[in-house]
Coordinates of C-alpha atoms in Angstrom, one line a residue:
M1 CA 0.0 0.0 0.0
V2 CA 1.3 3.4 -1.0
E3 CA -0.3 6.3 0.9
A4 CA -0.3 10.0 0.3
D5 CA 1.7 12.1 2.8
S6 CA -0.4 12.7 6.0
P7 CA 0.8 15.8 7.9
D8 CA 0.3 16.1 11.6
P9 CA -3.0 17.6 12.9
A10 CA -2.9 21.4 13.1
V11 CA -4.9 23.7 15.5
F12 CA -6.3 27.0 14.4
E13 CA -7.9 30.0 16.1
N14 CA -9.0 31.5 12.8
A15 CA -11.6 30.0 10.5
S16 CA -10.0 31.3 7.3
D17 CA -6.6 29.7 8.2
A18 CA -8.3 26.5 8.9
V19 CA -10.0 26.4 5.5
N20 CA -6.7 27.2 3.9
E21 CA -5.2 24.2 5.5
L22 CA -8.2 22.1 4.3
C23 CA -7.6 23.3 0.8
V24 CA -3.9 22.4 0.9
R25 CA -4.5 18.9 2.3
Y26 CA -7.3 18.2 -0.1
E27 CA -5.3 19.3 -3.2
T28 CA -2.3 17.3 -2.1
A29 CA -4.3 14.2 -1.6
T30 CA -6.2 14.4 -4.9
A31 CA -3.1 15.3 -6.9
F32 CA -1.4 12.2 -5.5
L33 CA -4.3 10.1 -6.9
R34 CA -4.3 11.8 -10.3
E35 CA -0.6 11.5 -10.7
N36 CA -0.5 7.8 -9.9
F37 CA -3.5 7.1 -12.1
T38 CA -1.6 8.7 -15.0
D39 CA 1.2 6.2 -14.3
F40 CA -1.3 3.4 -14.1
L41 CA -2.7 4.2 -17.5
T42 CA 0.8 4.4 -19.1
G43 CA 1.9 1.2 -17.5
N44 CA 4.4 2.9 -15.2
S45 CA 2.6 2.0 -12.0
S46 CA 4.3 -0.1 -9.3
G47 CA 1.3 -2.4 -9.1
E48 CA 0.7 -1.5 -5.5
K49 CA -2.6 0.1 -4.2
H50 CA -2.4 3.9 -3.9
R51 CA -4.6 5.6 -1.3
A52 CA -5.2 9.1 -0.1
Y53 CA -7.6 10.3 2.6
Y54 CA -10.1 13.2 2.9
P55 CA -9.1 16.0 5.3
E56 CA -11.1 16.3 8.5
V57 CA -12.1 19.1 10.7
R58 CA -13.0 18.7 14.4
I59 CA -13.9 20.6 17.5
T60 CA -14.1 19.6 21.2
T61 CA -16.2 21.3 23.7
T62 CA -16.5 20.4 27.4
S63 CA -19.2 22.9 28.5
F64 CA -22.9 23.0 28.8
A65 CA -22.8 26.8 28.8
R66 CA -25.7 28.4 27.1
I67 CA -24.9 29.6 23.6
D68 CA -26.6 31.8 21.0
S69 CA -29.2 29.3 19.5
R70 CA -31.2 31.8 17.6
L71 CA -29.7 30.3 14.4
S72 CA -30.4 26.6 13.8
Y73 CA -26.7 26.1 13.0
G74 CA -23.3 27.2 14.3
H75 CA -23.4 25.3 17.6
V76 CA -23.5 21.8 19.0
S77 CA -26.0 20.5 21.5
S78 CA -23.8 19.0 24.2
P79 CA -20.1 18.5 25.3
G80 CA -18.1 16.1 23.2
T81 CA -15.8 15.8 20.2
Y82 CA -17.4 16.5 16.8
S83 CA -15.9 16.0 13.4
T84 CA -16.6 15.7 9.7
T85 CA -14.7 14.8 6.6
I86 CA -14.4 17.6 4.0
T87 CA -14.3 17.6 0.2
R88 CA -14.0 20.5 -2.3
P89 CA -13.1 23.1 0.2
D90 CA -12.5 25.5 -2.7
L91 CA -16.2 25.2 -3.6
F92 CA -17.4 25.4 0.0
R93 CA -14.9 28.0 1.2
D94 CA -17.4 30.8 2.2
Y95 CA -19.8 28.2 3.8
L96 CA -17.0 26.5 5.8
E97 CA -15.5 29.8 7.0
H98 CA -19.0 31.0 8.2
Q99 CA -19.8 27.7 9.9
L100 CA -16.4 27.3 11.6
Q101 CA -16.4 31.0 12.7
L102 CA -19.8 30.5 14.4
L103 CA -18.7 27.3 16.2
M104 CA -15.5 28.9 17.4
R105 CA -17.3 32.0 18.7
N106 CA -20.3 30.2 20.3
H107 CA -18.2 27.6 22.1
G108 CA -14.9 29.4 22.6
V109 CA -13.0 26.6 21.0
T110 CA -10.2 26.1 18.4
V111 CA -10.5 24.1 15.3
E112 CA -8.3 21.1 14.5
V113 CA -7.6 20.1 10.9
A114 CA -6.3 16.6 10.3
T115 CA -6.2 13.7 7.8
S116 CA -9.2 11.4 8.2
T117 CA -9.3 7.6 7.9
T118 CA -11.8 7.8 5.0
P119 CA -10.2 7.1 1.6
I120 CA -10.9 9.4 -1.4
P121 CA -12.4 7.3 -4.3
L122 CA -10.4 7.8 -7.5
H123 CA -13.5 8.9 -9.3
F124 CA -13.9 11.9 -7.1
A125 CA -10.2 13.0 -7.3
F126 CA -10.4 14.5 -10.8
N127 CA -10.7 18.2 -11.5
E128 CA -13.9 19.4 -13.1
G129 CA -13.6 19.0 -16.9
D130 CA -11.0 16.2 -16.7
T131 CA -11.8 13.2 -18.9
V132 CA -10.2 9.8 -19.2
D133 CA -9.7 8.3 -22.7
A134 CA -11.5 5.0 -22.7
D135 CA -9.2 3.6 -25.3
S136 CA -6.1 4.4 -23.3
N137 CA -7.5 2.3 -20.4
G138 CA -7.9 -0.8 -22.5
N139 CA -8.7 -3.8 -20.3
R140 CA -7.5 -2.1 -17.1
N141 CA -11.0 -1.4 -15.7
A142 CA -11.0 -4.6 -13.6
A143 CA -7.6 -3.7 -12.2
I144 CA -8.5 -0.2 -11.1
R145 CA -10.1 -1.5 -7.9
D146 CA -6.9 -3.3 -7.1
S147 CA -4.9 -0.1 -7.5
F148 CA -7.2 2.6 -6.1
D149 CA -10.2 3.1 -3.9
T150 CA -13.5 3.3 -5.7
P151 CA -16.9 4.7 -4.5
D152 CA -18.2 2.7 -1.6
L153 CA -21.9 3.1 -0.7
A154 CA -21.0 2.3 3.0
Y155 CA -19.7 5.8 3.3
M156 CA -22.5 7.5 1.3
D157 CA -25.8 6.9 3.2
D158 CA -28.0 9.5 4.8
S159 CA -27.9 8.1 8.3
I160 CA -26.7 11.4 9.8
V161 CA -29.3 13.7 8.2
N162 CA -32.1 11.1 8.7
G163 CA -31.2 10.9 12.4
D164 CA -30.3 7.2 12.3
F165 CA -26.5 7.7 13.0
E166 CA -25.2 6.1 16.2
A167 CA -21.6 6.8 17.1
S168 CA -19.6 4.1 18.8
Q169 CA -17.9 4.8 22.1
D170 CA -14.6 5.8 20.6
Q171 CA -16.1 7.7 17.6
S172 CA -16.7 11.4 17.4
L173 CA -20.1 12.9 16.8
P174 CA -21.1 14.2 13.4
L175 CA -20.4 17.9 12.8
A176 CA -22.2 18.1 9.4
P177 CA -25.2 16.4 7.9
F178 CA -23.2 14.8 5.1
T179 CA -19.9 13.0 4.9
A180 CA -17.4 14.0 2.2
P181 CA -18.0 10.9 0.0
R182 CA -21.8 11.6 0.1
V183 CA -21.1 15.2 -0.9
D184 CA -18.8 14.1 -3.7
Y185 CA -21.4 11.6 -5.0
S186 CA -24.0 14.4 -5.2
L187 CA -21.7 16.8 -6.9
Y188 CA -20.9 14.2 -9.5
R189 CA -24.6 13.5 -10.0
L190 CA -25.6 17.1 -10.2
A191 CA -23.3 17.7 -13.2
H192 CA -24.8 14.6 -14.8
Y193 CA -28.5 15.5 -14.2
T194 CA -28.4 19.2 -14.8
G195 CA -25.6 19.6 -17.4
T196 CA -23.9 22.3 -15.4
S197 CA -21.1 22.4 -12.9
P198 CA -22.0 22.5 -9.2
H199 CA -20.0 25.7 -8.6
H200 CA -22.6 27.6 -10.7
F201 CA -25.5 26.8 -8.4
Q202 CA -26.8 29.8 -6.5
N203 CA -28.2 30.0 -2.9
F204 CA -31.8 30.5 -4.1
V205 CA -33.2 27.6 -6.1
L206 CA -36.5 27.4 -8.0
F207 CA -37.9 24.1 -9.3
T208 CA -40.4 24.0 -12.1
N209 CA -42.2 21.3 -14.1
Y210 CA -42.7 23.2 -17.3
Q211 CA -40.4 24.4 -20.1
F212 CA -42.5 27.6 -20.4
Y213 CA -40.9 28.9 -17.2
I214 CA -37.4 28.2 -18.5
D215 CA -38.1 30.1 -21.7
R216 CA -39.3 33.1 -19.7
F217 CA -36.4 32.8 -17.3
V218 CA -33.9 33.0 -20.2
E219 CA -35.6 36.2 -21.3
F220 CA -35.5 37.6 -17.8
A221 CA -31.8 36.8 -17.5
E222 CA -31.0 38.5 -20.8
Q223 CA -32.8 41.6 -19.7
A224 CA -31.1 41.6 -16.3
L225 CA -27.6 41.3 -17.8
S226 CA -28.3 44.3 -20.1
D227 CA -29.6 46.4 -17.1
P228 CA -26.7 48.5 -15.7
A229 CA -28.5 48.6 -12.3
S230 CA -28.9 44.9 -12.0
E231 CA -26.8 42.9 -9.5
Y232 CA -26.6 39.9 -11.8
E233 CA -23.2 39.2 -13.5
E234 CA -23.4 36.0 -15.4
F235 CA -26.0 33.6 -16.9
V236 CA -25.1 29.9 -17.3
T237 CA -27.1 27.4 -19.3
P238 CA -26.6 23.6 -19.8
G239 CA -23.2 22.7 -21.1
N240 CA -21.8 25.5 -18.9
R241 CA -22.4 28.0 -21.7
M242 CA -22.0 31.4 -20.2
T243 CA -23.2 34.9 -21.0
C244 CA -21.6 37.7 -19.0
R245 CA -22.4 41.3 -18.2
H246 CA -18.8 42.0 -19.1
D247 CA -16.6 39.9 -21.3
C248 CA -16.5 36.2 -20.7
S249 CA -13.4 34.2 -21.3
E250 CA -13.2 32.7 -24.7
A251 CA -13.7 29.2 -23.3
Q252 CA -16.8 30.3 -21.4
A253 CA -18.4 32.1 -24.2
N254 CA -17.6 29.4 -26.8
A255 CA -18.5 26.3 -24.8
A256 CA -19.8 23.7 -27.2
P257 CA -23.6 23.1 -27.1
L258 CA -24.7 19.9 -25.7
S259 CA -25.6 17.1 -28.2
R260 CA -28.6 16.4 -26.1
M261 CA -30.3 18.1 -23.1
P262 CA -29.7 16.5 -19.6
Q263 CA -32.6 15.0 -17.7
M264 CA -33.1 18.0 -15.5
P265 CA -31.5 21.0 -17.1
A266 CA -30.4 23.9 -14.8
Y267 CA -30.0 27.6 -15.5
H268 CA -28.1 29.9 -13.2
L269 CA -28.4 33.7 -13.0
K270 CA -25.4 34.5 -10.9
T271 CA -24.2 37.3 -8.6
K272 CA -20.7 37.7 -7.1
N273 CA -21.8 36.3 -3.7
R274 CA -24.0 33.4 -4.8
S275 CA -27.2 35.3 -4.0
G276 CA -28.5 34.8 -7.5
I277 CA -31.2 32.4 -8.8
T278 CA -30.9 28.8 -10.0
L279 CA -33.9 27.4 -11.9
V280 CA -34.1 23.7 -12.6
N281 CA -36.7 22.0 -14.9
I282 CA -37.3 18.8 -12.9
G283 CA -39.9 17.5 -15.3
V284 CA -42.9 15.6 -14.0
G285 CA -43.1 13.3 -11.0
P286 CA -42.0 12.9 -7.4
S287 CA -39.1 10.6 -8.3
N288 CA -37.3 13.4 -10.1
A289 CA -38.2 15.9 -7.3
K290 CA -36.6 13.6 -4.7
T291 CA -33.5 12.9 -6.9
I292 CA -32.6 16.5 -7.6
T293 CA -33.2 17.7 -4.1
D294 CA -31.2 14.8 -2.6
H295 CA -28.2 16.2 -4.5
I296 CA -28.7 20.0 -4.3
A297 CA -29.1 19.6 -0.5
V298 CA -25.3 19.1 -0.1
L299 CA -24.7 22.6 -1.5
R300 CA -26.6 24.0 1.5
P301 CA -28.8 26.5 -0.4
H302 CA -30.6 29.2 1.6
T303 CA -34.1 28.4 0.1
W304 CA -35.7 26.3 -2.5
L305 CA -39.2 26.8 -3.9
M306 CA -41.6 24.9 -6.1
L307 CA -42.9 27.0 -9.0
G308 CA -45.4 25.1 -11.2
H309 CA -48.9 24.3 -12.3
C310 CA -51.5 22.4 -10.3
A311 CA -55.1 21.1 -10.5
G312 CA -57.4 23.4 -8.5
L313 CA -59.7 21.3 -6.3
R314 CA -62.2 24.0 -5.1
N315 CA -65.2 25.3 -7.0
T316 CA -64.3 28.9 -6.0
Q317 CA -61.0 28.8 -7.8
S318 CA -60.4 30.1 -11.3
L319 CA -57.8 29.1 -13.9
G320 CA -54.8 31.2 -13.3
D321 CA -55.3 31.6 -9.5
Y322 CA -52.4 31.1 -7.2
V323 CA -52.0 28.6 -4.5
L324 CA -49.7 29.3 -1.5
A325 CA -49.1 26.0 0.3
H326 CA -49.2 25.9 4.0
G327 CA -49.6 22.2 4.4
Y328 CA -49.1 19.0 2.3
V329 CA -50.8 15.7 1.8
R330 CA -48.1 13.3 0.9
E331 CA -49.2 10.5 -1.5
D332 CA -45.9 10.6 -3.5
H333 CA -44.4 7.7 -1.4
V334 CA -40.8 8.3 -2.5
L335 CA -39.8 9.5 0.9
D336 CA -41.8 7.2 3.1
E337 CA -38.7 5.3 4.3
D338 CA -36.7 8.5 5.0
I339 CA -39.3 10.6 6.6
P340 CA -42.5 8.9 7.7
I341 CA -45.7 10.5 6.5
S342 CA -46.7 10.9 10.2
V343 CA -44.1 13.6 10.5
P344 CA -45.7 17.0 9.7
V345 CA -44.1 19.3 7.2
P346 CA -44.9 22.7 8.6
P347 CA -45.0 26.0 6.7
L348 CA -42.1 28.4 7.3
A349 CA -43.2 31.8 8.3
E350 CA -40.5 33.8 6.6
V351 CA -41.0 32.0 3.3
Q352 CA -44.8 32.3 3.5
V353 CA -44.7 36.0 4.3
A354 CA -42.2 36.7 1.5
L355 CA -44.3 34.9 -1.1
Q356 CA -47.6 36.6 -0.1
E357 CA -45.9 40.0 -0.2
A358 CA -44.5 39.2 -3.6
V359 CA -47.9 38.3 -5.0
A360 CA -49.4 41.5 -3.6
E361 CA -46.6 43.6 -5.0
T362 CA -46.6 42.1 -8.4
T363 CA -50.4 42.0 -8.8
G364 CA -51.1 45.3 -7.1
L365 CA -53.7 43.6 -4.9
S366 CA -53.7 43.5 -1.1
G367 CA -55.7 42.4 1.9
Y368 CA -59.2 41.1 1.1
D369 CA -58.8 41.7 -2.6
L370 CA -55.7 39.4 -2.7
K371 CA -58.0 36.5 -1.8
N372 CA -59.6 36.8 -5.3
I373 CA -56.5 35.4 -6.9
M374 CA -54.6 33.5 -4.2
R375 CA -55.7 30.8 -1.8
T376 CA -53.6 29.6 1.1
G377 CA -54.2 25.9 2.0
T378 CA -53.1 22.3 1.7
V379 CA -51.5 21.0 -1.5
A380 CA -51.8 17.3 -2.2
T381 CA -49.0 15.5 -4.1
I382 CA -49.7 12.2 -5.7
D383 CA -47.6 9.7 -7.6
N384 CA -50.2 8.9 -10.2
R385 CA -50.3 11.5 -13.0
N386 CA -53.7 10.1 -14.2
W387 CA -55.4 10.0 -10.8
E388 CA -58.5 11.4 -12.4
L389 CA -59.1 8.1 -14.3
R390 CA -59.3 6.0 -11.1
D391 CA -62.5 5.3 -9.2
Q392 CA -63.4 8.8 -8.1
S393 CA -64.7 7.7 -4.7
G394 CA -61.2 6.9 -3.4
P395 CA -59.0 9.9 -4.3
V396 CA -61.7 12.4 -4.2
H397 CA -62.9 11.3 -0.7
R398 CA -59.3 11.5 0.7
L399 CA -58.8 15.0 -0.9
S400 CA -62.1 16.2 0.6
Q401 CA -61.1 14.9 4.0
S402 CA -57.8 16.7 3.9
R403 CA -59.4 20.0 2.7
A404 CA -56.7 20.2 0.0
I405 CA -57.2 23.0 -2.4
A406 CA -54.7 21.9 -5.1
L407 CA -52.9 18.8 -6.4
D408 CA -49.6 18.2 -8.2
M409 CA -46.9 15.7 -8.4
E410 CA -43.8 17.4 -6.9
S411 CA -44.6 20.1 -4.2
A412 CA -44.9 17.8 -1.1
T413 CA -41.7 15.9 -2.1
I414 CA -39.7 19.1 -2.4
A415 CA -41.1 20.5 0.9
A416 CA -40.6 17.2 2.7
N417 CA -37.0 16.8 1.5
G418 CA -36.4 20.5 2.5
F419 CA -37.6 19.7 6.0
R420 CA -35.5 16.5 6.1
F421 CA -32.3 18.2 4.8
R422 CA -32.8 21.5 6.8
V423 CA -33.2 23.6 3.7
P424 CA -36.0 26.3 3.9
Y425 CA -38.7 25.5 1.4
G426 CA -42.0 26.8 0.0
T427 CA -44.5 26.4 -2.7
L428 CA -46.4 28.8 -5.0
L429 CA -48.5 27.1 -7.7
C430 CA -50.8 28.3 -10.5
V431 CA -54.1 26.6 -11.2
S432 CA -54.0 25.3 -14.8
D433 CA -57.1 23.2 -14.8
K434 CA -60.0 22.0 -12.5
P435 CA -60.6 18.3 -13.5
L436 CA -63.1 17.7 -10.7
H437 CA -65.3 20.5 -12.0
G438 CA -65.0 19.8 -15.7
E439 CA -62.8 22.9 -16.4
L440 CA -60.0 22.1 -18.8
K441 CA -58.3 24.6 -21.1
L442 CA -59.9 24.7 -24.6
P443 CA -57.7 24.5 -27.7
G444 CA -56.0 27.9 -28.0
M445 CA -56.7 29.0 -24.4
A446 CA -53.5 27.3 -23.3
T447 CA -51.2 29.6 -25.3
E448 CA -52.7 32.8 -23.9
F449 CA -53.0 31.4 -20.4
Y450 CA -49.4 30.3 -20.3
R451 CA -48.1 33.5 -21.8
T452 CA -49.9 35.7 -19.3
Q453 CA -49.7 33.7 -16.2
V454 CA -46.1 32.3 -16.6
N455 CA -44.8 35.9 -16.9
Q456 CA -46.5 37.0 -13.7
H457 CA -45.8 33.8 -11.8
L458 CA -42.1 33.9 -12.5
K459 CA -41.9 37.6 -11.7
I460 CA -43.4 36.8 -8.3

């Protein structure tokens, strides 16, 4: 076994210095794997297994002293030693510095940076954009696992964030909701599913189930970049094709278009401090909704929101009305094993108020008049797109009992995964049909409806 150099643990009183050390250790470890993999491909390898380890950050506190708990992060609940493995400290620098600074301030502790005992899989050691020529590998695929560590699902579960993790007597407590291999796995999948690099994702994420919203968002982004007063600096589309307020690099501006669109294409309207907007077209269904939020969660966004169409379930609603969800009926079933349906998914006051105020500002309505176009209530999410074709006595009875006012296939999944992953969430939908009342859009109505409502909905 040939292992990468493992420096002694280092103690820091400054968060920025600690992150600098994480960056050095991570780059040294991954460079070791890349260099030895090059030798492996060219036949210059020694034949031994090469291994490098993720860096690790840890704190130890011995006091039960009361700390500032107004934030839901930045502190630990009891005395003990807490640690987590770290990947891509370059990508997470601002996040890591902020979190470590709060921990150090709240508990009056130093931070220790060390080398963990968790191996870095070869697949996660490459830089973004690196490729391996399949022909150059020949028949060596079977031998890769003899020479390097490969992804191991034993290190990639969600036991910490699901509350199932149990530390052994000599094991430290988790300092983060995800381990480094779990984060790496999601970063890898995000690039695959969205066609964009993870470092383009912004802190405010919108999910939609219609291409109409993407088309309008592209127009909005182009207008924003041409506005001198706008805070937005860049717009990134699938394939990492970039439009910049000022000049982009030649590589950014001339990125080759994708030969086919990814499964869930993402579009990023960026600011300098990641406070821009990412819009992802997740398509239809709770499976997609769970898949993409499973992976975006590791980026620790500030908020994610569902922006889409729904079936209105109340006779008093009209096509084009808005639905602000304050509760969910979960018949999507994709999260049943991770978060039981008996667990309530509550509305978040800050998100609810922000959305209601945005509807009022955009429509010019307020107070009692606002109720003419927006209902607040329960949204039901179901895993059967053609639920209307089933025996109506079953679904309709359950919907009536729940007092649901709208139904779709994604909102409850996105909200429940937000609750599970500690990512603030919300839902604002637009009524596109009322199947229980025989109100479907007539031919030609759809075009005008979508043109008018999508513009306003997205602006909100």
